Amino acid sequence: MVVNRIPSLKKEQEYMHFKNQRDNPDINWKLPEDFAVVFGEAEGELAVGGVFLRIFIAQPAWVLRKPREFLIALLEKLTELLEKNNPHGETLETLTMATVCLFNAQPQLADQVPPLGHLPKVIQAMNHRNNAIPKSAIRVIHALSENELCVRAMASLDTIGPLMNGMKKRPDTVGLACEAINRMFQKEQSELVAQALKVDLVPYLLKLLEGIGLENLDSPAATKAQIVKALKAMTRSLQHGEQVNEILSRSSVWSAFKDQKHDLFISESQTAGYLTGPGVAGYLTAGTSSSVMSNLPPPVDHEAGDLGYQT
């Protein structure tokens, strides 16, 4: 019991402070940096960087004592599992969820990810043969895709090919991945467009736009909206936009979608069906929508022009 340990802990601290005061009478007492109380009921709990992940996932908005140290410890543990052939499923899920929650609750921490060196490992994990691992990696990439510095780093790495492979291995992540792709291309990184052309991402996205591969998604219309916005963003590339337009011009499905207004199909609470709005910040749930999604195509936006609706 923790209560029974308090008197002995107190005595230990008093004795240590007494010894320190003999050497330096002006010294101030403070708890050691590595001090932690181990609760008996927490035995068996997964803790990383001094944080119990189950509690953190339930309340990710809580103030962390050392957020950067927690971030590093979390990414170390996660990438260690992503490199294994058969990681423990529940541990991988908990680490993935905690990582996503951290970036949603404290998005500024994503600025620190590129120099830490974990990003290439997360990207390569999308190629893994164990299907659980690409899904985990895609969820992390999705969480990082809003960050400018992370997207720049992704542009300097081989990102689009592994992401495409992960989508094919895990069709249930296509909605999440398409939102990440849209976010990336909105950052106008030409290197990403070059990667997309190299691995034939445009034809793959056009097939998804036809509905092939979206059959099991909760919100295929929202995913199609993300795809259209991503493709339009690619056409704006000064270096590679012409090549993208050439591929799109040969597609009958693109001609049916390019002038449609798609923002109505992307709800605030959607975030690819994984995040809710108000409530526990960043807690991963099944996601809800306040209105029923129509299966009809969105209305034609004649003012949008070929470049589409600008946000």
PDB file of C-alpha atoms in Angstrom:
ATOM      1  CA  MET A   1       0.000   0.000   0.000  1.00  0.00           C
ATOM      2  CA  VAL A   2       1.216   3.510  -0.870  1.00  0.00           C
ATOM      3  CA  VAL A   3      -0.093   4.913   2.444  1.00  0.00           C
ATOM      4  CA  ASN A   4       2.147   2.523   4.388  1.00  0.00           C
ATOM      5  CA  ARG A   5       5.176   3.681   2.397  1.00  0.00           C
ATOM      6  CA  ILE A   6       4.684   7.391   3.042  1.00  0.00           C
ATOM      7  CA  PRO A   7       6.371   7.485   6.512  1.00  0.00           C
ATOM      8  CA  SER A   8       9.467   5.658   5.242  1.00  0.00           C
ATOM      9  CA  LEU A   9       9.663   7.831   2.118  1.00  0.00           C
ATOM     10  CA  LYS A  10       9.382  10.924   4.287  1.00  0.00           C
ATOM     11  CA  LYS A  11      12.179   9.726   6.558  1.00  0.00           C
ATOM     12  CA  GLU A  12      14.409   8.917   3.590  1.00  0.00           C
ATOM     13  CA  GLN A  13      13.913  12.408   2.157  1.00  0.00           C
ATOM     14  CA  GLU A  14      14.514  14.048   5.540  1.00  0.00           C
ATOM     15  CA  TYR A  15      17.747  12.131   6.015  1.00  0.00           C
ATOM     16  CA  MET A  16      19.001  12.962   2.497  1.00  0.00           C
ATOM     17  CA  HIS A  17      18.183  16.642   2.989  1.00  0.00           C
ATOM     18  CA  PHE A  18      19.948  16.652   6.383  1.00  0.00           C
ATOM     19  CA  LYS A  19      23.091  15.214   4.761  1.00  0.00           C
ATOM     20  CA  ASN A  20      22.955  17.780   1.945  1.00  0.00           C
ATOM     21  CA  GLN A  21      22.472  20.639   4.418  1.00  0.00           C
ATOM     22  CA  ARG A  22      25.629  19.669   6.276  1.00  0.00           C
ATOM     23  CA  ASP A  23      27.563  20.267   3.056  1.00  0.00           C
ATOM     24  CA  ASN A  24      25.565  23.329   2.027  1.00  0.00           C
ATOM     25  CA  PRO A  25      23.339  25.028   4.635  1.00  0.00           C
ATOM     26  CA  ASP A  26      21.638  27.133   1.941  1.00  0.00           C
ATOM     27  CA  ILE A  27      20.455  24.197  -0.164  1.00  0.00           C
ATOM     28  CA  ASN A  28      16.721  23.975  -0.889  1.00  0.00           C
ATOM     29  CA  TRP A  29      14.865  20.699  -0.694  1.00  0.00           C
ATOM     30  CA  LYS A  30      13.102  19.339  -3.726  1.00  0.00           C
ATOM     31  CA  LEU A  31      11.982  15.950  -4.970  1.00  0.00           C
ATOM     32  CA  PRO A  32      14.515  14.120  -7.157  1.00  0.00           C
ATOM     33  CA  GLU A  33      13.876  14.360 -10.912  1.00  0.00           C
ATOM     34  CA  ASP A  34      13.338  10.609 -11.169  1.00  0.00           C
ATOM     35  CA  PHE A  35      11.010  10.417  -8.174  1.00  0.00           C
ATOM     36  CA  ALA A  36       7.756   8.579  -8.816  1.00  0.00           C
ATOM     37  CA  VAL A  37       5.120   6.981  -6.641  1.00  0.00           C
ATOM     38  CA  VAL A  38       4.250   3.474  -7.772  1.00  0.00           C
ATOM     39  CA  PHE A  39       0.614   2.697  -7.000  1.00  0.00           C
ATOM     40  CA  GLY A  40      -0.217  -0.889  -6.176  1.00  0.00           C
ATOM     41  CA  GLU A  41      -3.363  -0.842  -8.285  1.00  0.00           C
ATOM     42  CA  ALA A  42      -1.294   0.303 -11.296  1.00  0.00           C
ATOM     43  CA  GLU A  43       0.597  -2.977 -11.518  1.00  0.00           C
ATOM     44  CA  GLY A  44       0.294  -4.297 -15.043  1.00  0.00           C
ATOM     45  CA  GLU A  45      -0.548  -0.843 -16.457  1.00  0.00           C
ATOM     46  CA  LEU A  46       1.373   0.180 -19.575  1.00  0.00           C
ATOM     47  CA  ALA A  47       3.463   3.223 -18.702  1.00  0.00           C
ATOM     48  CA  VAL A  48       5.784   5.163 -21.021  1.00  0.00           C
ATOM     49  CA  GLY A  49       7.939   8.071 -19.914  1.00  0.00           C
ATOM     50  CA  GLY A  50       6.334   7.999 -16.486  1.00  0.00           C
ATOM     51  CA  VAL A  51       2.817   8.307 -17.938  1.00  0.00           C
ATOM     52  CA  PHE A  52       0.133   5.626 -17.643  1.00  0.00           C
ATOM     53  CA  LEU A  53      -1.166   5.381 -21.206  1.00  0.00           C
ATOM     54  CA  ARG A  54      -4.670   4.183 -20.353  1.00  0.00           C
ATOM     55  CA  ILE A  55      -5.219   7.234 -18.139  1.00  0.00           C
ATOM     56  CA  PHE A  56      -3.610   9.556 -20.697  1.00  0.00           C
ATOM     57  CA  ILE A  57      -5.839   8.271 -23.520  1.00  0.00           C
ATOM     58  CA  ALA A  58      -8.904   8.909 -21.373  1.00  0.00           C
ATOM     59  CA  GLN A  59      -7.749  12.473 -20.554  1.00  0.00           C
ATOM     60  CA  PRO A  60      -5.183  13.590 -23.178  1.00  0.00           C
ATOM     61  CA  ALA A  61      -5.741  17.279 -22.378  1.00  0.00           C
ATOM     62  CA  TRP A  62      -4.149  16.855 -18.955  1.00  0.00           C
ATOM     63  CA  VAL A  63      -0.948  18.854 -18.530  1.00  0.00           C
ATOM     64  CA  LEU A  64       2.103  16.623 -18.935  1.00  0.00           C
ATOM     65  CA  ARG A  65       5.016  17.259 -16.627  1.00  0.00           C
ATOM     66  CA  LYS A  66       7.575  16.665 -19.384  1.00  0.00           C
ATOM     67  CA  PRO A  67       5.782  16.594 -22.763  1.00  0.00           C
ATOM     68  CA  ARG A  68       8.910  16.410 -24.936  1.00  0.00           C
ATOM     69  CA  GLU A  69      10.370  13.552 -22.922  1.00  0.00           C
ATOM     70  CA  PHE A  70       7.027  11.755 -23.100  1.00  0.00           C
ATOM     71  CA  LEU A  71       6.901  12.285 -26.882  1.00  0.00           C
ATOM     72  CA  ILE A  72      10.391  10.822 -27.343  1.00  0.00           C
ATOM     73  CA  ALA A  73       9.702   7.831 -25.088  1.00  0.00           C
ATOM     74  CA  LEU A  74       6.374   7.177 -26.844  1.00  0.00           C
ATOM     75  CA  LEU A  75       7.869   7.297 -30.351  1.00  0.00           C
ATOM     76  CA  GLU A  76      10.779   5.098 -29.262  1.00  0.00           C
ATOM     77  CA  LYS A  77       8.430   2.462 -27.898  1.00  0.00           C
ATOM     78  CA  LEU A  78       6.040   2.697 -30.852  1.00  0.00           C
ATOM     79  CA  THR A  79       8.715   2.438 -33.565  1.00  0.00           C
ATOM     80  CA  GLU A  80      10.290  -0.447 -31.680  1.00  0.00           C
ATOM     81  CA  LEU A  81       6.997  -2.330 -31.997  1.00  0.00           C
ATOM     82  CA  LEU A  82       6.485  -1.265 -35.626  1.00  0.00           C
ATOM     83  CA  GLU A  83       9.765  -2.965 -36.532  1.00  0.00           C
ATOM     84  CA  LYS A  84       8.765  -6.297 -34.984  1.00  0.00           C
ATOM     85  CA  ASN A  85       7.240  -9.120 -37.009  1.00  0.00           C
ATOM     86  CA  ASN A  86       4.549  -9.964 -34.461  1.00  0.00           C
ATOM     87  CA  PRO A  87       4.101  -7.212 -31.895  1.00  0.00           C
ATOM     88  CA  HIS A  88       1.645  -7.598 -29.028  1.00  0.00           C
ATOM     89  CA  GLY A  89      -1.649  -6.402 -30.508  1.00  0.00           C
ATOM     90  CA  GLU A  90      -3.086  -4.659 -27.464  1.00  0.00           C
ATOM     91  CA  THR A  91       0.200  -2.903 -26.693  1.00  0.00           C
ATOM     92  CA  LEU A  92       0.511  -1.687 -30.295  1.00  0.00           C
ATOM     93  CA  GLU A  93      -3.072  -0.388 -30.248  1.00  0.00           C
ATOM     94  CA  THR A  94      -2.527   1.430 -26.945  1.00  0.00           C
ATOM     95  CA  LEU A  95       0.736   3.028 -28.101  1.00  0.00           C
ATOM     96  CA  THR A  96      -0.806   4.073 -31.416  1.00  0.00           C
ATOM     97  CA  MET A  97      -3.842   5.566 -29.733  1.00  0.00           C
ATOM     98  CA  ALA A  98      -1.688   7.424 -27.199  1.00  0.00           C
ATOM     99  CA  THR A  99       0.486   8.851 -29.990  1.00  0.00           C
ATOM    100  CA  VAL A 100      -2.525  10.066 -31.971  1.00  0.00           C
ATOM    101  CA  CYS A 101      -4.094  11.524 -28.815  1.00  0.00           C
ATOM    102  CA  LEU A 102      -0.873  13.376 -27.979  1.00  0.00           C
ATOM    103  CA  PHE A 103      -0.685  15.079 -31.386  1.00  0.00           C
ATOM    104  CA  ASN A 104      -4.371  15.960 -31.301  1.00  0.00           C
ATOM    105  CA  ALA A 105      -4.169  17.415 -27.795  1.00  0.00           C
ATOM    106  CA  GLN A 106      -0.811  19.147 -28.316  1.00  0.00           C
ATOM    107  CA  PRO A 107      -0.331  19.655 -32.077  1.00  0.00           C
ATOM    108  CA  GLN A 108       2.715  21.886 -31.527  1.00  0.00           C
ATOM    109  CA  LEU A 109       4.675  18.823 -30.411  1.00  0.00           C
ATOM    110  CA  ALA A 110       4.569  17.537 -34.002  1.00  0.00           C
ATOM    111  CA  ASP A 111       7.140  20.247 -34.862  1.00  0.00           C
ATOM    112  CA  GLN A 112       9.689  18.217 -32.924  1.00  0.00           C
ATOM    113  CA  VAL A 113       9.100  14.930 -34.752  1.00  0.00           C
ATOM    114  CA  PRO A 114      11.263  15.382 -37.911  1.00  0.00           C
ATOM    115  CA  PRO A 115      14.607  15.957 -36.134  1.00  0.00           C
ATOM    116  CA  LEU A 116      14.005  13.072 -33.716  1.00  0.00           C
ATOM    117  CA  GLY A 117      14.468  10.514 -36.518  1.00  0.00           C
ATOM    118  CA  HIS A 118      11.383   8.348 -35.962  1.00  0.00           C
ATOM    119  CA  LEU A 119       9.450   9.464 -39.060  1.00  0.00           C
ATOM    120  CA  PRO A 120      11.304   7.214 -41.574  1.00  0.00           C
ATOM    121  CA  LYS A 121      10.541   4.194 -39.382  1.00  0.00           C
ATOM    122  CA  VAL A 122       6.833   5.050 -39.234  1.00  0.00           C
ATOM    123  CA  ILE A 123       6.734   5.515 -43.012  1.00  0.00           C
ATOM    124  CA  GLN A 124       8.495   2.214 -43.709  1.00  0.00           C
ATOM    125  CA  ALA A 125       6.104   0.442 -41.336  1.00  0.00           C
ATOM    126  CA  MET A 126       3.328   1.023 -43.898  1.00  0.00           C
ATOM    127  CA  ASN A 127       5.093  -1.601 -46.058  1.00  0.00           C
ATOM    128  CA  HIS A 128       5.082  -4.220 -43.295  1.00  0.00           C
ATOM    129  CA  ARG A 129       3.692  -7.692 -44.017  1.00  0.00           C
ATOM    130  CA  ASN A 130       1.838  -7.835 -40.703  1.00  0.00           C
ATOM    131  CA  ASN A 131      -1.449  -6.053 -41.474  1.00  0.00           C
ATOM    132  CA  ALA A 132      -1.772  -4.579 -37.996  1.00  0.00           C
ATOM    133  CA  ILE A 133       1.398  -2.538 -38.445  1.00  0.00           C
ATOM    134  CA  PRO A 134       0.480  -0.561 -41.617  1.00  0.00           C
ATOM    135  CA  LYS A 135      -2.800   0.441 -39.977  1.00  0.00           C
ATOM    136  CA  SER A 136      -0.980   1.756 -36.925  1.00  0.00           C
ATOM    137  CA  ALA A 137       1.521   3.650 -39.076  1.00  0.00           C
ATOM    138  CA  ILE A 138      -1.207   5.213 -41.245  1.00  0.00           C
ATOM    139  CA  ARG A 139      -2.993   6.488 -38.153  1.00  0.00           C
ATOM    140  CA  VAL A 140       0.195   8.198 -36.993  1.00  0.00           C
ATOM    141  CA  ILE A 141       0.915   9.646 -40.455  1.00  0.00           C
ATOM    142  CA  HIS A 142      -2.644  10.984 -40.528  1.00  0.00           C
ATOM    143  CA  ALA A 143      -2.091  12.720 -37.191  1.00  0.00           C
ATOM    144  CA  LEU A 144       1.152  14.279 -38.465  1.00  0.00           C
ATOM    145  CA  SER A 145      -0.206  15.301 -41.882  1.00  0.00           C
ATOM    146  CA  GLU A 146      -1.576  18.587 -40.532  1.00  0.00           C
ATOM    147  CA  ASN A 147       1.895  19.743 -39.524  1.00  0.00           C
ATOM    148  CA  GLU A 148       3.877  21.795 -42.036  1.00  0.00           C
ATOM    149  CA  LEU A 149       7.305  20.638 -40.837  1.00  0.00           C
ATOM    150  CA  CYS A 150       6.287  16.990 -40.829  1.00  0.00           C
ATOM    151  CA  VAL A 151       4.899  17.218 -44.371  1.00  0.00           C
ATOM    152  CA  ARG A 152       8.127  18.845 -45.549  1.00  0.00           C
ATOM    153  CA  ALA A 153      10.034  15.968 -43.997  1.00  0.00           C
ATOM    154  CA  MET A 154       7.671  13.483 -45.673  1.00  0.00           C
ATOM    155  CA  ALA A 155       8.374  15.174 -49.013  1.00  0.00           C
ATOM    156  CA  SER A 156      12.093  14.524 -48.535  1.00  0.00           C
ATOM    157  CA  LEU A 157      11.455  10.837 -47.790  1.00  0.00           C
ATOM    158  CA  ASP A 158       9.847   8.052 -49.831  1.00  0.00           C
ATOM    159  CA  THR A 159       6.353   8.512 -48.379  1.00  0.00           C
ATOM    160  CA  ILE A 160       3.658   8.162 -51.043  1.00  0.00           C
ATOM    161  CA  GLY A 161       4.647   4.663 -52.177  1.00  0.00           C
ATOM    162  CA  PRO A 162       4.531   3.136 -48.677  1.00  0.00           C
ATOM    163  CA  LEU A 163       1.286   4.998 -47.936  1.00  0.00           C
ATOM    164  CA  MET A 164      -0.289   3.536 -51.067  1.00  0.00           C
ATOM    165  CA  ASN A 165       0.928   0.066 -50.099  1.00  0.00           C
ATOM    166  CA  GLY A 166      -0.558   0.475 -46.642  1.00  0.00           C
ATOM    167  CA  MET A 167      -3.914   1.514 -48.111  1.00  0.00           C
ATOM    168  CA  LYS A 168      -3.969  -1.609 -50.283  1.00  0.00           C
ATOM    169  CA  LYS A 169      -3.048  -3.865 -47.369  1.00  0.00           C
ATOM    170  CA  ARG A 170      -5.645  -2.253 -45.094  1.00  0.00           C
ATOM    171  CA  PRO A 171      -8.685  -1.083 -47.117  1.00  0.00           C
ATOM    172  CA  ASP A 172     -10.327   0.001 -43.856  1.00  0.00           C
ATOM    173  CA  THR A 173      -7.762   2.809 -43.584  1.00  0.00           C
ATOM    174  CA  VAL A 174      -8.459   4.292 -47.034  1.00  0.00           C
ATOM    175  CA  GLY A 175     -10.672   7.071 -45.644  1.00  0.00           C
ATOM    176  CA  LEU A 176      -8.050   8.088 -43.101  1.00  0.00           C
ATOM    177  CA  ALA A 177      -5.246   7.837 -45.655  1.00  0.00           C
ATOM    178  CA  CYS A 178      -7.108   9.929 -48.256  1.00  0.00           C
ATOM    179  CA  GLU A 179      -7.615  12.699 -45.726  1.00  0.00           C
ATOM    180  CA  ALA A 180      -3.895  12.563 -44.940  1.00  0.00           C
ATOM    181  CA  ILE A 181      -3.076  12.700 -48.666  1.00  0.00           C
ATOM    182  CA  ASN A 182      -5.321  15.726 -49.121  1.00  0.00           C
ATOM    183  CA  ARG A 183      -3.690  17.500 -46.178  1.00  0.00           C
ATOM    184  CA  MET A 184      -0.213  16.762 -47.561  1.00  0.00           C
ATOM    185  CA  PHE A 185      -0.926  18.064 -51.052  1.00  0.00           C
ATOM    186  CA  GLN A 186      -2.578  21.200 -49.691  1.00  0.00           C
ATOM    187  CA  LYS A 187       0.891  22.075 -48.298  1.00  0.00           C
ATOM    188  CA  GLU A 188       2.138  22.430 -51.913  1.00  0.00           C
ATOM    189  CA  GLN A 189       5.229  20.250 -51.720  1.00  0.00           C
ATOM    190  CA  SER A 190       6.231  19.476 -55.322  1.00  0.00           C
ATOM    191  CA  GLU A 191       8.396  16.556 -54.230  1.00  0.00           C
ATOM    192  CA  LEU A 192       5.256  14.786 -52.996  1.00  0.00           C
ATOM    193  CA  VAL A 193       3.567  15.275 -56.366  1.00  0.00           C
ATOM    194  CA  ALA A 194       6.665  13.837 -58.062  1.00  0.00           C
ATOM    195  CA  GLN A 195       6.452  10.810 -55.767  1.00  0.00           C
ATOM    196  CA  ALA A 196       2.752  10.446 -56.569  1.00  0.00           C
ATOM    197  CA  LEU A 197       3.419  10.407 -60.311  1.00  0.00           C
ATOM    198  CA  LYS A 198       6.222   7.891 -59.887  1.00  0.00           C
ATOM    199  CA  VAL A 199       4.029   5.337 -58.075  1.00  0.00           C
ATOM    200  CA  ASP A 200       0.844   5.985 -60.131  1.00  0.00           C
ATOM    201  CA  LEU A 201      -1.095   7.462 -57.238  1.00  0.00           C
ATOM    202  CA  VAL A 202      -3.364   9.471 -59.575  1.00  0.00           C
ATOM    203  CA  PRO A 203      -4.835   6.398 -61.391  1.00  0.00           C
ATOM    204  CA  TYR A 204      -5.211   4.675 -58.015  1.00  0.00           C
ATOM    205  CA  LEU A 205      -7.150   7.620 -56.581  1.00  0.00           C
ATOM    206  CA  LEU A 206      -9.322   7.764 -59.705  1.00  0.00           C
ATOM    207  CA  LYS A 207     -10.273   4.100 -59.174  1.00  0.00           C
ATOM    208  CA  LEU A 208     -11.236   4.926 -55.609  1.00  0.00           C
ATOM    209  CA  LEU A 209     -13.256   7.834 -56.979  1.00  0.00           C
ATOM    210  CA  GLU A 210     -15.231   5.313 -59.030  1.00  0.00           C
ATOM    211  CA  GLY A 211     -16.091   3.638 -55.748  1.00  0.00           C
ATOM    212  CA  ILE A 212     -13.782   0.649 -56.209  1.00  0.00           C
ATOM    213  CA  GLY A 213     -12.240   0.019 -52.802  1.00  0.00           C
ATOM    214  CA  LEU A 214     -14.655   2.208 -50.833  1.00  0.00           C
ATOM    215  CA  GLU A 215     -17.378  -0.402 -50.387  1.00  0.00           C
ATOM    216  CA  ASN A 216     -16.737  -1.009 -46.700  1.00  0.00           C
ATOM    217  CA  LEU A 217     -16.194   2.585 -45.599  1.00  0.00           C
ATOM    218  CA  ASP A 218     -18.748   4.325 -43.385  1.00  0.00           C
ATOM    219  CA  SER A 219     -18.582   7.533 -45.420  1.00  0.00           C
ATOM    220  CA  PRO A 220     -17.464   6.926 -49.032  1.00  0.00           C
ATOM    221  CA  ALA A 221     -18.827  10.327 -50.149  1.00  0.00           C
ATOM    222  CA  ALA A 222     -16.553  12.127 -47.668  1.00  0.00           C
ATOM    223  CA  THR A 223     -13.577  10.069 -48.848  1.00  0.00           C
ATOM    224  CA  LYS A 224     -14.344  10.953 -52.476  1.00  0.00           C
ATOM    225  CA  ALA A 225     -14.430  14.621 -51.452  1.00  0.00           C
ATOM    226  CA  GLN A 226     -10.949  14.283 -49.940  1.00  0.00           C
ATOM    227  CA  ILE A 227      -9.697  12.602 -53.128  1.00  0.00           C
ATOM    228  CA  VAL A 228     -11.062  15.332 -55.395  1.00  0.00           C
ATOM    229  CA  LYS A 229      -9.513  18.082 -53.272  1.00  0.00           C
ATOM    230  CA  ALA A 230      -6.170  16.228 -53.213  1.00  0.00           C
ATOM    231  CA  LEU A 231      -6.138  15.794 -57.003  1.00  0.00           C
ATOM    232  CA  LYS A 232      -6.992  19.466 -57.555  1.00  0.00           C
ATOM    233  CA  ALA A 233      -4.169  20.439 -55.192  1.00  0.00           C
ATOM    234  CA  MET A 234      -1.785  18.289 -57.245  1.00  0.00           C
ATOM    235  CA  THR A 235      -2.775  20.086 -60.451  1.00  0.00           C
ATOM    236  CA  ARG A 236      -1.578  23.357 -58.878  1.00  0.00           C
ATOM    237  CA  SER A 237       2.025  22.098 -58.744  1.00  0.00           C
ATOM    238  CA  LEU A 238       4.156  24.362 -60.945  1.00  0.00           C
ATOM    239  CA  GLN A 239       6.585  21.565 -61.783  1.00  0.00           C
ATOM    240  CA  HIS A 240       4.232  18.603 -62.160  1.00  0.00           C
ATOM    241  CA  GLY A 241       0.693  19.987 -62.439  1.00  0.00           C
ATOM    242  CA  GLU A 242       0.630  19.609 -66.213  1.00  0.00           C
ATOM    243  CA  GLN A 243       1.398  15.887 -65.973  1.00  0.00           C
ATOM    244  CA  VAL A 244      -1.351  15.435 -63.411  1.00  0.00           C
ATOM    245  CA  ASN A 245      -3.827  17.330 -65.606  1.00  0.00           C
ATOM    246  CA  GLU A 246      -2.910  15.161 -68.564  1.00  0.00           C
ATOM    247  CA  ILE A 247      -3.771  11.991 -66.641  1.00  0.00           C
ATOM    248  CA  LEU A 248      -6.999  13.510 -65.316  1.00  0.00           C
ATOM    249  CA  SER A 249      -8.093  14.692 -68.761  1.00  0.00           C
ATOM    250  CA  ARG A 250      -8.248  11.079 -69.937  1.00  0.00           C
ATOM    251  CA  SER A 251     -10.538  10.040 -67.073  1.00  0.00           C
ATOM    252  CA  SER A 252     -14.300   9.963 -67.516  1.00  0.00           C
ATOM    253  CA  VAL A 253     -14.860   9.715 -63.765  1.00  0.00           C
ATOM    254  CA  TRP A 254     -12.816  12.879 -63.221  1.00  0.00           C
ATOM    255  CA  SER A 255     -14.936  14.836 -65.680  1.00  0.00           C
ATOM    256  CA  ALA A 256     -17.974  13.871 -63.607  1.00  0.00           C
ATOM    257  CA  PHE A 257     -16.452  15.016 -60.322  1.00  0.00           C
ATOM    258  CA  LYS A 258     -14.126  17.941 -61.046  1.00  0.00           C
ATOM    259  CA  ASP A 259     -16.789  20.682 -61.035  1.00  0.00           C
ATOM    260  CA  GLN A 260     -18.672  19.476 -57.984  1.00  0.00           C
ATOM    261  CA  LYS A 261     -18.605  21.234 -54.636  1.00  0.00           C
ATOM    262  CA  HIS A 262     -17.383  18.713 -52.069  1.00  0.00           C
ATOM    263  CA  ASP A 263     -16.967  20.682 -48.859  1.00  0.00           C
ATOM    264  CA  LEU A 264     -20.539  19.851 -47.849  1.00  0.00           C
ATOM    265  CA  PHE A 265     -19.495  16.210 -47.597  1.00  0.00           C
ATOM    266  CA  ILE A 266     -16.677  16.850 -45.075  1.00  0.00           C
ATOM    267  CA  SER A 267     -18.143  17.443 -41.629  1.00  0.00           C
ATOM    268  CA  GLU A 268     -16.306  19.155 -38.780  1.00  0.00           C
ATOM    269  CA  SER A 269     -16.675  16.119 -36.549  1.00  0.00           C
ATOM    270  CA  GLN A 270     -15.636  13.643 -39.198  1.00  0.00           C
ATOM    271  CA  THR A 271     -11.826  13.700 -39.172  1.00  0.00           C
ATOM    272  CA  ALA A 272     -12.083  10.517 -41.205  1.00  0.00           C
ATOM    273  CA  GLY A 273     -14.479   8.982 -38.721  1.00  0.00           C
ATOM    274  CA  TYR A 274     -12.057   8.705 -35.828  1.00  0.00           C
ATOM    275  CA  LEU A 275     -12.370  11.858 -33.740  1.00  0.00           C
ATOM    276  CA  THR A 276     -15.386  13.349 -32.058  1.00  0.00           C
ATOM    277  CA  GLY A 277     -15.958  17.052 -31.465  1.00  0.00           C
ATOM    278  CA  PRO A 278     -16.435  18.442 -27.949  1.00  0.00           C
ATOM    279  CA  GLY A 279     -15.784  16.176 -24.998  1.00  0.00           C
ATOM    280  CA  VAL A 280     -12.618  14.342 -24.108  1.00  0.00           C
ATOM    281  CA  ALA A 281     -10.064  16.029 -26.368  1.00  0.00           C
ATOM    282  CA  GLY A 282      -8.492  13.672 -28.872  1.00  0.00           C
ATOM    283  CA  TYR A 283     -10.124  10.485 -27.579  1.00  0.00           C
ATOM    284  CA  LEU A 284     -10.453   7.982 -30.387  1.00  0.00           C
ATOM    285  CA  THR A 285     -14.010   6.767 -30.879  1.00  0.00           C
ATOM    286  CA  ALA A 286     -16.194   5.413 -33.630  1.00  0.00           C
ATOM    287  CA  GLY A 287     -17.147   8.951 -34.639  1.00  0.00           C
ATOM    288  CA  THR A 288     -20.652  10.312 -35.079  1.00  0.00           C
ATOM    289  CA  SER A 289     -22.402  12.549 -37.533  1.00  0.00           C
ATOM    290  CA  SER A 290     -25.319  14.850 -36.858  1.00  0.00           C
ATOM    291  CA  SER A 291     -26.883  14.333 -40.272  1.00  0.00           C
ATOM    292  CA  VAL A 292     -27.476  11.440 -42.616  1.00  0.00           C
ATOM    293  CA  MET A 293     -25.034  11.393 -45.541  1.00  0.00           C
ATOM    294  CA  SER A 294     -26.704  11.349 -48.921  1.00  0.00           C
ATOM    295  CA  ASN A 295     -25.584   8.821 -51.516  1.00  0.00           C
ATOM    296  CA  LEU A 296     -26.373  11.275 -54.310  1.00  0.00           C
ATOM    297  CA  PRO A 297     -23.478  13.139 -55.969  1.00  0.00           C
ATOM    298  CA  PRO A 298     -22.872  16.665 -54.678  1.00  0.00           C
ATOM    299  CA  PRO A 299     -24.242  19.649 -56.628  1.00  0.00           C
ATOM    300  CA  VAL A 300     -22.312  21.079 -59.552  1.00  0.00           C
ATOM    301  CA  ASP A 301     -20.379  24.218 -58.662  1.00  0.00           C
ATOM    302  CA  HIS A 302     -20.187  26.223 -61.906  1.00  0.00           C
ATOM    303  CA  GLU A 303     -18.170  29.006 -60.303  1.00  0.00           C
ATOM    304  CA  ALA A 304     -15.408  26.727 -59.084  1.00  0.00           C
ATOM    305  CA  GLY A 305     -13.827  26.311 -62.477  1.00  0.00           C
ATOM    306  CA  ASP A 306     -11.376  23.567 -63.338  1.00  0.00           C
ATOM    307  CA  LEU A 307      -9.224  24.234 -60.318  1.00  0.00           C
ATOM    308  CA  GLY A 308     -12.165  23.553 -58.036  1.00  0.00           C
ATOM    309  CA  TYR A 309     -13.483  25.140 -54.897  1.00  0.00           C
ATOM    310  CA  GLN A 310     -10.826  27.118 -53.065  1.00  0.00           C
ATOM    311  CA  THR A 311     -10.606  26.930 -49.290  1.00  0.00           C
TER     312      THR A 311
END
